[in-house]
Amino acid sequence: MSEKRGLRKFVFGGVLGTLGALFFDPQQGRRRRKELADRAAALFRRTGDRAERAGRGVGARVYGMAQQAQHLKEEPKDFDDVTLARKVESEIFRDADAPKGQVDVNVQDGVVQLRGEVPDQDMLDDLVEKTRRVQGVRDVESLLHLPGTPAPMHE
């Protein structure tokens, strides 16, 4: 055990002596001390810059998460009838196979009327369901009908 301790002291003394010779050398010691001080200052400066950048990144992420949490649910909006009709049209006629020229959309006090002829019952049900999901629609009155069937009348 004492041999290890003696070896450690010897190595430590050798390292300390070498450092002393390097830093207190009359010709190059001043330059080496200055360079060591500059490198240490740069290390601390870079570390501070990195910490500042990381802090800004964390702050930005927290702000973004707060904004997402704040806007999780869209606030209900009151649309006028014309705007609501255009909104419904843009939703239900989005698909390429939607019967754009065969269905009319009218809105009165938030109640949407769908009029026209559609090729099959699935499309009829799909148009009514998509209309119900549009924000601002209070009710849907479907006056849609299939080919060969009479058009339902408005009550």
Coordinates of C-alpha atoms in Angstrom, one line a residue:
M1 CA 0.0 0.0 0.0
S2 CA 2.8 2.4 0.8
E3 CA 4.5 1.6 -2.5
K4 CA 1.3 2.8 -4.3
R5 CA 1.2 5.9 -2.2
G6 CA 4.9 6.6 -2.9
L7 CA 4.4 6.0 -6.6
R8 CA 1.4 8.4 -6.6
K9 CA 3.5 11.1 -4.9
F10 CA 6.3 10.6 -7.3
V11 CA 4.0 10.9 -10.4
F12 CA 2.2 13.9 -8.8
G13 CA 5.6 15.6 -8.1
G14 CA 6.8 14.9 -11.6
V15 CA 3.6 16.4 -13.2
L16 CA 3.8 19.4 -10.8
G17 CA 7.5 19.9 -11.7
T18 CA 6.8 19.7 -15.4
L19 CA 4.0 22.2 -15.2
G20 CA 6.2 24.5 -13.0
A21 CA 9.0 24.3 -15.6
L22 CA 6.6 25.0 -18.4
F23 CA 4.7 27.9 -16.8
F24 CA 7.7 29.6 -15.1
D25 CA 10.1 29.2 -18.0
P26 CA 11.8 32.6 -18.4
Q27 CA 11.4 32.6 -22.2
Q28 CA 8.0 30.9 -22.9
G29 CA 6.3 30.8 -19.5
R30 CA 4.5 34.1 -19.8
R31 CA 3.1 33.1 -23.2
R32 CA 2.0 29.7 -21.9
R33 CA 0.3 31.2 -18.8
K34 CA -1.5 33.8 -21.0
E35 CA -2.6 31.0 -23.5
L36 CA -3.9 28.9 -20.6
A37 CA -5.9 31.8 -19.2
D38 CA -7.3 32.6 -22.7
R39 CA -8.4 29.0 -23.2
A40 CA -10.0 28.7 -19.8
A41 CA -11.9 31.9 -20.4
A42 CA -13.0 30.7 -23.8
L43 CA -14.2 27.4 -22.3
F44 CA -16.3 29.2 -19.7
R45 CA -17.6 31.6 -22.4
R46 CA -18.6 28.8 -24.7
T47 CA -20.2 26.9 -21.9
G48 CA -22.2 30.0 -21.0
D49 CA -23.3 30.5 -24.6
R50 CA -24.4 26.9 -24.9
A51 CA -26.3 27.1 -21.7
E52 CA -28.0 30.3 -22.8
R53 CA -28.9 28.8 -26.2
A54 CA -30.3 25.7 -24.5
G55 CA -32.3 27.8 -22.1
R56 CA -33.8 29.8 -25.1
G57 CA -34.6 26.5 -26.8
V58 CA -36.3 25.1 -23.7
G59 CA -38.2 28.4 -23.3
A60 CA -39.4 28.3 -26.9
R61 CA -40.5 24.7 -26.5
V62 CA -42.4 25.5 -23.3
Y63 CA -44.1 28.5 -25.0
G64 CA -45.1 26.3 -27.9
M65 CA -46.6 23.7 -25.6
A66 CA -48.5 26.3 -23.7
Q67 CA -49.9 27.7 -27.0
Q68 CA -50.9 24.2 -28.1
A69 CA -52.6 23.5 -24.8
Q70 CA -54.4 26.8 -25.0
H71 CA -55.7 26.1 -28.5
L72 CA -56.6 22.4 -28.1
K73 CA -60.3 23.1 -28.7
E74 CA -61.4 25.6 -31.3
E75 CA -63.6 28.3 -30.0
P76 CA -67.1 28.1 -31.4
K77 CA -67.7 30.9 -33.9
D78 CA -70.8 32.6 -35.1
F79 CA -70.8 32.7 -38.9
D80 CA -73.3 34.6 -41.0
D81 CA -75.5 32.5 -43.3
V82 CA -73.5 33.2 -46.5
T83 CA -70.2 32.4 -44.8
L84 CA -71.6 29.2 -43.3
A85 CA -73.0 28.1 -46.7
R86 CA -69.5 28.6 -48.3
K87 CA -67.9 26.7 -45.4
V88 CA -70.3 23.8 -45.8
E89 CA -69.8 23.7 -49.6
S90 CA -66.0 23.7 -49.2
E91 CA -66.3 20.7 -46.8
I92 CA -68.9 18.6 -48.6
F93 CA -67.6 19.2 -52.1
R94 CA -63.9 18.6 -51.3
D95 CA -63.8 15.0 -52.7
A96 CA -63.4 14.6 -56.5
D97 CA -66.5 12.4 -56.8
A98 CA -68.7 14.9 -54.9
P99 CA -71.9 15.9 -56.8
K100 CA -70.9 19.6 -57.0
G101 CA -73.4 20.7 -59.7
Q102 CA -76.3 18.6 -58.4
V103 CA -76.6 19.7 -54.8
D104 CA -77.5 23.2 -53.6
V105 CA -76.7 24.5 -50.1
N106 CA -78.9 27.1 -48.4
V107 CA -78.5 28.4 -44.8
Q108 CA -81.0 30.2 -42.7
D109 CA -80.2 31.0 -39.1
G110 CA -77.5 28.3 -38.9
V111 CA -79.8 25.6 -40.3
V112 CA -78.4 24.1 -43.5
Q113 CA -80.7 22.8 -46.2
L114 CA -79.2 20.4 -48.7
R115 CA -81.3 20.1 -52.0
G116 CA -80.7 18.0 -55.0
E117 CA -80.2 14.6 -56.4
V118 CA -77.3 12.2 -55.4
P119 CA -76.4 8.9 -57.1
D120 CA -76.7 6.6 -54.0
Q121 CA -77.8 6.4 -50.4
D122 CA -74.2 6.2 -49.0
M123 CA -73.3 9.6 -50.6
L124 CA -76.5 11.1 -49.3
D125 CA -75.7 10.0 -45.7
D126 CA -72.1 11.1 -46.1
L127 CA -73.1 14.6 -47.3
V128 CA -75.5 15.0 -44.4
E129 CA -72.9 13.8 -41.9
K130 CA -70.1 16.0 -43.2
T131 CA -72.5 19.0 -43.0
R132 CA -73.3 18.2 -39.4
R133 CA -69.6 18.3 -38.5
V134 CA -69.0 21.8 -39.9
Q135 CA -68.5 24.3 -37.1
G136 CA -71.5 26.7 -36.8
V137 CA -74.1 24.4 -38.2
R138 CA -77.0 24.1 -35.8
D139 CA -79.1 21.6 -37.7
V140 CA -79.3 20.0 -41.2
E141 CA -82.4 19.6 -43.2
S142 CA -81.8 17.1 -46.0
L143 CA -84.0 17.6 -49.1
L144 CA -81.7 15.3 -51.0
H145 CA -83.1 12.4 -53.0
L146 CA -82.0 9.5 -55.1
P147 CA -82.5 9.2 -58.9
G148 CA -86.1 8.1 -59.8
T149 CA -87.5 9.2 -56.4
P150 CA -89.5 12.3 -55.8
A151 CA -87.8 15.2 -54.0
P152 CA -88.9 15.7 -50.4
M153 CA -90.6 19.0 -49.6
H154 CA -89.5 21.6 -47.2
E155 CA -91.7 21.6 -44.1

